Amino acid sequence: MSTAELSLSGLERLLEVTRRLAAPFELMTMLGAVAGAARELLQAERCSVWLHDAATGELVLKVASDIHDVRVTMGTGLVGACAAGRALINVSDCYADARFDPVVDRRTGFRTRCMLALPMVDHAGALVGVMQIINRAAGVFDAADERLAQALAAQCAVALQRVHMTQALLDGERMRQELEVARVVQMSTLPSLMPVLAGYDCFGLARPALMTGGDTFDLALHDAGLLVVLADATGHGVGPALSVTQMHAMLRMGLQLGAPLEALFMQLNNLLAQTLAEDRFITAFIGLLDAPTHTLHYLSAGQGPILHFHAASGQCTQHGPSCFPLGAMLLPAPRPAQHMLMQPGDVLVLLSDGIYEYANARGEAFGSERVEACLAAHQGQGMAVLAQALLAEVQCFAAGAVQEDDITLVLVKRDAAVLAIRLAREAASLPVLFAFTKHSCAQLGVAKAVGLRLDFVLEELFTNIVKYSGGSAPVALSLCLVGGALEVQLDDPDGQPFDPTQAPDADTSLPAAQRQPGGLGLHLIKRLVDTMEYTHDPASGRGRIRFRLQTTPPLEG
């Protein structure tokens, strides 16, 4: 069975396993459920689960058909080799593999023919065990089986980690430790680093009102684009945190296995409808951004407003939900996805109620108008900076009022279009250059102080090209905003090599009368830019200078 051929029933079975692993469970019952799912979905004769005993460094067999509590040392047999190498092992003929240990076969009379062994590693990189899947009913395990088994093993590792963390709660200060561990588990599901997608800048954060919250978000590379998620469970605290963590795990599992967005959305909704209490539900935005076409395909389950900031007009379009909240009622058929085209400079803005409904001492809510004003005031800046500006606006408005609800935001911006001009290779082109930078900085929302630095750097570099490169063709200048920085490029098509990064520093400690003439301008510009690089192609004679100017001060920790 290939991933593409995964049926709705198969997907539902996988999501059901993930849902069960997100709920409270007894260890052996959970391991048995995982082993049973692996046998069924991979059409295998057996599935064994070995747990890592950190105290002895051994692997202990916990789930098997007819033998238990077998111990092997790290590196012994295929299971030990899998644990030692922390890597998947797929063997089509076990008795032909020198690493295979037939001791268990001899004790049970079973014949191991082929095997998948997968390490189970938690989010901190610690080994928790090995999953061993034995004898595919038809032939041997292929690449599609490996992917499916890895998804199961990963979910099992997370569940085992939860078992160990929960066990730790039994030692003193139970309530405080329970909340702290729940927070760690919840926060570990959030992206620790923002994904890097060419042509886009994205940022997300979550601030629970209590130690745990009912919000979650995700930003992750997916196929040729980006997965974008924001979800908000009713209430806040441990219960809603478990609900959104459960939903998050099922979503990741389904997407990893290649499920279509619409079918996965329906399966998520229907499983949650059968699981959540009648008065509980989850509002959620689930989107897939196709970077090559700049089209966002999404479904919004009661999540709104969805803001689309248009860079061309400086205005926002508000989109409402496309469906009722997840878990509110069963869906008989998949809902069609909505589509949003991201033009250069556009921003997708997803905010939880904790921002819109944050109230000041007079009971006045922050509201969407203030959000839109903040977006317009900070357009052209990086998304991390915009997020901090928005939170600062909320705190200023609240004037010390306590945060009553979880705050979560997700921002995705398509980089602005490249602005370019060709300049005649003569000093008389400087006024044209300055007019171009003034217009470009205004269009991109770059501060005046940054524009002055830009003009100084460009004047020095362009003047040196005119004086010393010896070419005749026009010089090309282009600039654009990339992730909160102004990226500038000068192309000299046919001049002599001129590398400003290699120019010696001027000795500014000497009195002016004792300094050698020249070089001070290049000395200064290397200190005004954040980065600068130079390349030259001897074959064509083309030289290129590229530098970056940060458009905003760095965030303070």
XYZ file of C-alpha atoms in Angstrom:
557
model
C 0.000 0.000 0.000
C 1.500 3.358 -1.054
C 0.814 6.611 0.774
C -1.179 7.835 -2.203
C -3.425 4.784 -1.930
C -4.187 5.277 1.762
C -7.954 4.884 2.074
C -10.243 7.023 4.165
C -10.748 4.057 6.472
C -6.977 3.644 6.797
C -6.548 7.348 7.528
C -9.334 7.179 10.092
C -7.604 4.208 11.762
C -4.342 6.166 12.009
C -6.064 9.248 13.389
C -7.940 7.080 15.866
C -4.631 5.708 17.172
C -3.257 9.251 17.452
C -6.407 10.380 19.281
C -6.108 7.532 21.761
C -2.466 8.330 22.400
C -3.403 11.922 23.263
C -5.822 10.770 25.975
C -4.997 9.344 29.440
C -3.960 5.681 29.157
C -2.333 2.721 30.866
C 1.095 1.927 29.441
C 0.584 -1.657 28.309
C -2.855 -0.908 26.858
C -1.379 1.927 24.826
C 1.537 -0.171 23.562
C -0.825 -2.959 22.605
C -3.004 -0.543 20.647
C 0.003 0.760 18.705
C 1.231 -2.758 17.960
C -2.215 -3.794 16.782
C -2.487 -0.780 14.485
C 0.956 -1.467 13.026
C 0.077 -5.100 12.263
C -3.194 -4.116 10.626
C -1.990 -1.181 8.544
C 1.290 -2.765 7.445
C -0.229 -6.230 6.951
C 2.407 -7.743 9.226
C 2.357 -10.957 11.251
C 3.774 -9.405 14.407
C 4.737 -6.122 16.008
C 6.922 -5.932 19.100
C 7.744 -2.913 21.240
C 11.029 -2.709 23.141
C 11.506 -0.045 25.816
C 14.859 1.493 26.668
C 15.928 0.998 30.281
C 18.133 4.049 30.813
C 19.428 2.705 34.129
C 20.944 -0.450 32.571
C 21.311 0.675 28.964
C 19.291 -2.362 27.839
C 16.231 -2.844 25.670
C 13.324 -4.653 27.340
C 10.673 -6.477 25.286
C 7.277 -5.275 26.532
C 4.808 -6.162 23.779
C 5.028 -9.473 21.890
C 2.695 -12.357 21.094
C 4.253 -15.156 23.147
C 7.289 -13.911 25.054
C 7.908 -11.020 27.431
C 10.612 -9.216 29.398
C 13.453 -10.346 27.169
C 16.448 -8.056 27.603
C 19.131 -7.281 25.035
C 22.122 -4.979 25.269
C 22.569 -1.988 23.019
C 23.967 -3.126 19.670
C 22.828 -6.754 19.993
C 20.724 -8.054 17.104
C 18.803 -5.918 14.636
C 16.824 -4.298 17.451
C 19.997 -3.376 19.329
C 21.614 -2.102 16.133
C 18.582 0.083 15.451
C 18.755 1.540 18.971
C 22.513 2.096 18.842
C 22.410 3.775 15.430
C 19.135 5.677 16.031
C 18.193 4.805 12.444
C 15.496 2.773 10.686
C 16.561 -0.721 9.570
C 14.662 -2.529 6.795
C 15.834 -6.111 6.244
C 14.237 -8.291 3.566
C 15.976 -11.541 4.671
C 16.820 -11.532 8.361
C 18.769 -14.832 8.393
C 21.023 -13.459 5.660
C 21.887 -10.396 7.802
C 24.857 -10.903 10.142
C 23.306 -8.553 12.725
C 20.226 -10.738 13.221
C 20.047 -12.642 16.526
C 17.860 -15.819 16.177
C 17.671 -16.488 19.947
C 14.042 -15.362 20.279
C 13.034 -17.431 17.224
C 14.569 -20.534 18.807
C 12.742 -19.963 22.078
C 9.351 -19.490 20.427
C 9.554 -21.615 17.282
C 8.644 -18.560 15.205
C 10.422 -17.879 11.897
C 11.398 -14.233 11.307
C 11.553 -13.602 7.580
C 11.695 -9.799 7.076
C 11.708 -6.925 9.534
C 11.316 -3.197 10.019
C 13.033 -1.827 13.143
C 12.401 1.827 14.032
C 13.946 3.865 16.857
C 11.513 5.783 19.053
C 13.074 9.113 20.035
C 11.385 11.851 22.044
C 11.392 15.595 21.207
C 14.585 16.079 23.258
C 16.446 13.437 21.256
C 16.421 10.773 23.981
C 15.900 7.120 23.002
C 12.711 5.682 24.514
C 12.590 2.352 22.667
C 12.392 0.447 19.392
C 9.360 -0.682 17.382
C 9.876 -3.953 15.534
C 7.470 -4.975 12.749
C 7.911 -8.531 11.449
C 6.955 -10.476 8.305
C 4.864 -8.564 5.817
C 2.044 -10.804 4.622
C 2.854 -10.150 0.958
C 6.534 -9.767 0.111
C 8.788 -7.373 1.997
C 8.423 -3.906 3.484
C 8.849 -1.053 0.985
C 9.470 2.698 1.233
C 5.756 3.474 1.729
C 5.669 0.993 4.629
C 8.714 2.695 6.148
C 6.986 6.075 6.070
C 3.830 4.725 7.650
C 5.776 2.862 10.331
C 7.838 5.944 11.121
C 4.665 7.941 11.690
C 3.384 5.311 14.123
C 6.742 5.061 15.899
C 6.920 8.841 16.263
C 3.458 8.982 17.812
C 4.331 6.100 20.134
C 7.507 7.918 21.236
C 5.503 11.029 22.115
C 3.008 8.933 24.046
C 5.770 7.126 25.932
C 7.299 10.456 26.819
C 3.964 11.510 28.260
C 3.853 8.315 30.334
C 7.259 9.027 31.818
C 6.437 12.662 32.472
C 3.116 11.763 34.075
C 4.818 9.213 36.316
C 7.134 11.942 37.550
C 4.104 13.874 38.809
C 3.540 11.295 41.550
C 6.437 12.765 43.522
C 5.289 15.750 45.652
C 3.563 19.012 44.771
C 1.313 17.114 42.427
C -0.874 19.949 41.222
C 1.958 22.403 40.529
C 4.024 19.755 38.781
C 1.037 18.584 36.761
C 0.479 22.070 35.385
C 4.162 22.584 34.691
C 4.531 19.287 32.844
C 1.330 19.945 30.894
C 2.788 23.290 29.839
C 6.044 21.642 28.728
C 4.141 19.015 26.745
C 1.923 21.628 25.107
C 4.733 24.070 24.306
C 6.875 21.247 22.876
C 4.274 20.800 20.129
C 4.813 24.396 18.945
C 7.528 25.296 16.421
C 10.812 26.069 18.194
C 12.206 27.779 15.072
C 10.333 29.568 12.344
C 10.542 27.798 8.949
C 12.522 29.425 6.138
C 10.559 29.560 2.876
C 12.033 31.491 -0.052
C 10.013 34.609 -0.796
C 8.151 34.556 2.541
C 8.583 35.753 6.115
C 6.520 34.048 8.828
C 6.238 34.222 12.589
C 4.028 32.779 15.320
C 3.795 32.809 19.102
C 1.470 31.684 21.891
C 1.043 33.208 25.357
C -1.343 31.208 27.576
C -3.390 33.103 30.135
C -2.574 30.372 32.680
C 0.300 27.863 32.796
C -1.468 25.932 30.059
C -3.812 27.255 27.411
C -6.387 26.257 24.849
C -4.534 27.779 21.870
C -2.019 26.239 19.514
C -0.393 27.134 16.202
C 1.840 25.574 13.605
C 4.121 26.873 10.852
C 5.955 24.106 9.026
C 7.347 23.460 5.566
C 5.074 21.105 3.630
C 5.739 19.865 0.090
C 6.369 23.027 -1.993
C 4.947 25.408 0.559
C 3.872 25.995 4.123
C 1.420 24.523 6.621
C -0.345 27.303 8.543
C -2.459 26.485 11.611
C -4.089 28.437 14.418
C -6.533 26.716 16.792
C -8.406 27.756 19.916
C -10.271 25.331 22.180
C -13.113 26.575 24.375
C -11.789 27.634 27.780
C -8.187 27.550 28.958
C -6.216 25.312 31.286
C -5.332 21.612 31.235
C -8.526 20.345 29.545
C -8.425 22.633 26.496
C -4.643 22.145 26.272
C -5.176 18.393 25.903
C -7.877 19.018 23.280
C -5.734 21.184 21.015
C -2.689 18.937 21.510
C -4.820 15.974 20.427
C -6.082 17.859 17.359
C -2.560 19.028 16.514
C -1.137 15.488 16.646
C -3.890 14.081 14.419
C -3.409 16.891 11.886
C 0.339 16.346 11.637
C -0.134 12.590 11.258
C -2.647 12.968 8.428
C -0.560 15.500 6.497
C 2.584 13.424 6.905
C 0.763 10.570 5.187
C -0.344 12.726 2.266
C -4.050 13.079 3.110
C -5.905 15.761 1.074
C -6.768 18.871 3.085
C -10.536 18.545 2.665
C -10.685 14.829 3.596
C -8.370 15.328 6.560
C -10.459 18.254 7.822
C -13.600 16.090 7.742
C -11.886 13.201 9.560
C -10.516 15.523 12.240
C -13.927 17.086 12.797
C -15.760 13.778 13.026
C -13.264 12.176 15.410
C -13.364 15.231 17.676
C -17.181 15.274 17.531
C -17.138 11.751 18.963
C -14.520 12.617 21.602
C -15.159 16.088 23.003
C -17.865 16.864 25.545
C -21.059 18.369 24.133
C -20.151 21.858 25.332
C -16.613 21.686 23.938
C -15.288 22.487 20.457
C -12.197 23.908 18.719
C -12.099 26.853 16.343
C -9.283 26.327 13.865
C -7.694 27.733 10.719
C -5.893 25.057 8.690
C -4.167 26.216 5.514
C -1.605 25.024 2.982
C 0.322 27.727 1.139
C 1.496 26.724 -2.344
C 4.619 28.876 -2.719
C 5.105 28.502 -6.517
C 1.608 29.908 -7.206
C 1.405 32.050 -4.015
C -2.050 30.579 -3.334
C -3.252 29.728 0.153
C -5.787 26.875 0.300
C -7.559 26.823 3.648
C -10.520 25.780 5.745
C -11.619 27.822 8.734
C -13.655 26.065 11.395
C -15.299 28.953 13.214
C -12.026 30.909 13.250
C -12.355 34.558 12.343
C -11.850 37.167 11.320
C -9.111 36.093 8.927
C -7.248 39.225 7.869
C -5.602 39.628 4.458
C -3.500 42.807 4.413
C -3.030 44.073 0.839
C 0.307 45.850 0.420
C -0.793 47.589 -2.789
C -3.675 49.444 -1.086
C -2.600 49.379 2.559
C -6.043 47.989 3.434
C -7.283 44.733 4.963
C -9.885 42.279 3.692
C -11.691 40.296 6.383
C -12.764 36.710 5.686
C -15.180 34.822 7.874
C -15.240 31.127 8.818
C -15.914 28.550 6.103
C -17.386 25.964 8.496
C -18.629 25.536 12.058
C -16.030 24.760 14.800
C -14.286 21.381 14.884
C -16.103 18.826 16.993
C -19.382 20.732 17.115
C -21.211 18.206 14.893
C -20.514 15.491 12.347
C -19.675 16.389 8.742
C -21.338 14.035 6.223
C -18.997 15.052 3.371
C -15.777 17.070 2.900
C -16.105 20.850 2.723
C -14.419 22.649 -0.224
C -11.295 24.626 0.610
C -11.197 28.419 0.257
C -8.418 30.160 -1.689
C -6.402 33.333 -1.088
C -3.854 34.781 -3.541
C -0.864 36.393 -1.819
C 0.429 39.349 -3.830
C 3.898 40.876 -3.202
C 3.997 42.432 0.264
C 0.649 40.940 1.361
C 0.279 39.599 4.915
C -1.965 36.829 6.266
C -2.930 37.697 9.853
C -4.371 35.044 12.176
C -5.146 36.128 15.744
C -6.940 34.372 18.560
C -9.728 36.013 20.563
C -7.201 36.888 23.264
C -6.094 39.871 21.154
C -9.397 41.078 19.710
C -11.204 40.728 23.053
C -8.435 41.989 25.355
C -10.282 44.574 27.467
C -9.011 47.622 29.327
C -10.242 48.795 32.735
C -13.307 50.435 31.089
C -14.330 47.108 29.537
C -13.527 48.282 26.008
C -12.148 45.535 23.701
C -9.035 46.058 21.561
C -11.003 45.127 18.422
C -10.119 44.579 14.775
C -9.839 48.280 13.827
C -6.814 48.738 16.088
C -5.284 45.562 14.652
C -5.664 46.882 11.107
C -4.215 50.279 12.061
C -1.173 48.552 13.552
C -0.691 46.527 10.356
C -0.787 49.651 8.214
C 1.626 51.504 10.523
C 4.199 48.694 10.452
C 3.949 47.427 6.892
C 7.326 46.730 5.356
C 8.748 45.393 8.618
C 9.608 41.794 9.411
C 6.918 39.586 10.903
C 8.751 39.096 14.207
C 8.913 42.883 14.590
C 5.259 43.276 13.579
C 4.245 40.683 16.191
C 6.080 42.561 18.945
C 4.576 45.861 17.792
C 1.070 44.389 17.884
C 1.578 42.969 21.376
C 2.979 46.296 22.544
C -0.114 48.081 21.166
C -2.358 45.645 23.064
C -0.461 46.145 26.328
C -0.522 49.909 25.935
C -4.277 49.817 25.289
C -4.887 47.476 28.257
C -3.005 49.821 30.604
C -2.245 47.078 33.098
C -5.473 45.072 32.766
C -4.927 41.351 33.417
C -4.764 38.962 30.456
C -7.970 36.927 30.703
C -7.629 34.754 27.584
C -4.866 32.964 25.698
C -3.066 35.052 23.074
C -1.838 33.390 19.878
C -0.877 34.934 16.566
C 0.385 33.704 13.201
C 1.732 36.105 10.555
C 2.752 35.128 7.013
C 4.060 37.731 4.577
C 5.021 37.424 0.948
C 8.174 39.449 0.327
C 7.680 42.683 -1.556
C 8.442 42.914 -5.249
C 11.966 43.827 -6.308
C 12.398 47.477 -7.275
C 15.080 48.122 -9.904
C 16.688 50.840 -12.053
C 19.574 51.111 -14.548
C 21.971 54.016 -14.085
C 24.284 55.542 -16.675
C 27.913 55.148 -15.581
C 28.505 58.825 -14.765
C 28.458 61.105 -11.750
C 25.434 62.899 -13.199
C 23.347 59.784 -12.396
C 23.525 60.435 -8.640
C 20.371 62.641 -8.518
C 18.494 59.900 -10.405
C 19.787 57.339 -7.921
C 18.663 59.409 -4.911
C 15.207 59.995 -6.414
C 14.846 56.245 -6.928
C 15.851 55.363 -3.342
C 13.499 58.010 -1.916
C 10.547 56.634 -3.891
C 11.467 53.013 -3.085
C 11.838 53.617 0.654
C 8.440 55.333 0.744
C 6.840 52.450 -1.169
C 8.391 49.833 1.119
C 7.700 51.719 4.342
C 11.408 52.094 5.205
C 12.238 54.667 7.873
C 13.935 57.919 6.844
C 17.036 57.149 8.935
C 17.521 53.891 7.037
C 17.059 55.751 3.746
C 19.853 58.184 4.664
C 22.212 55.275 5.437
C 21.219 53.678 2.126
C 22.004 56.867 0.172
C 25.410 57.263 1.798
C 26.409 53.660 1.060
C 25.141 53.749 -2.536
C 26.793 57.095 -3.292
C 30.180 55.760 -2.163
C 29.864 52.439 -4.012
C 28.463 53.926 -7.242
C 31.109 56.687 -7.304
C 33.895 54.109 -6.936
C 32.436 52.047 -9.790
C 32.282 55.117 -12.033
C 35.867 56.181 -11.171
C 37.733 52.890 -11.106
C 35.930 50.007 -12.840
C 36.585 51.270 -16.396
C 33.410 49.817 -17.940
C 30.852 51.493 -20.162
C 27.535 49.655 -19.692
C 24.863 51.009 -17.289
C 24.969 49.855 -13.677
C 21.883 47.949 -12.447
C 20.531 48.721 -8.968
C 17.806 46.649 -7.283
C 16.390 46.471 -3.762
C 13.687 44.637 -1.857
C 12.602 43.805 1.676
C 13.567 40.337 2.876
C 12.621 39.248 6.394
C 12.750 42.731 7.900
C 15.953 43.825 6.123
C 16.562 45.902 3.002
C 18.565 43.814 0.513
C 20.399 45.916 -2.092
C 22.277 44.741 -5.186
C 24.581 46.615 -7.602
C 25.468 44.862 -10.875
C 28.445 46.123 -12.908
C 28.177 44.291 -16.274
C 31.621 44.917 -17.792
C 33.977 46.654 -15.362
C 37.246 45.710 -13.734
C 37.076 43.845 -10.418
C 36.266 46.172 -7.537
C 35.760 44.451 -4.166
C 34.823 46.955 -1.445
C 34.940 44.258 1.234
C 38.707 43.909 0.732
C 39.512 47.621 1.004
C 41.860 48.272 3.970
C 40.402 50.074 6.945
C 41.372 53.699 7.415
C 43.409 54.503 10.507
C 40.964 56.850 12.199
C 43.166 57.128 15.277
C 45.615 59.421 13.442
C 45.136 63.196 13.219
C 43.538 64.276 9.940
C 46.805 65.828 8.695
C 48.652 62.492 9.021
C 46.097 60.246 7.273
C 46.554 58.952 3.742
C 43.896 60.370 1.368
C 41.096 58.031 0.205
C 39.539 54.940 1.734
C 37.552 56.650 4.486
C 34.222 56.249 2.636
C 34.640 52.485 2.197
C 35.805 52.271 5.803
C 32.537 53.884 6.924
C 30.110 51.967 4.730
C 31.424 48.617 5.970
C 30.272 49.745 9.407
C 26.908 51.035 8.250
C 25.708 47.826 6.551
C 24.779 44.601 8.331
C 26.309 42.331 5.680
C 28.159 42.887 2.412
C 29.464 40.466 -0.212
C 31.149 40.818 -3.600
C 31.390 38.413 -6.538
C 33.070 38.726 -9.935
C 32.779 36.467 -12.979
C 36.071 36.584 -14.966
C 34.426 35.077 -18.045
C 31.765 37.784 -18.452
C 33.436 40.547 -16.455
C 30.269 41.006 -14.371
C 30.773 42.218 -10.809
C 28.091 42.200 -8.133
C 27.911 43.935 -4.755
C 25.131 42.844 -2.392
C 24.516 44.306 1.053
C 21.769 44.329 3.694
C 20.483 47.069 5.978
C 18.287 46.144 8.940
C 15.129 48.240 8.697
C 14.295 47.988 12.394
C 16.352 47.630 15.589
C 16.814 44.016 16.785
C 14.312 42.648 19.292
C 15.419 42.688 22.901
C 15.349 39.375 24.716
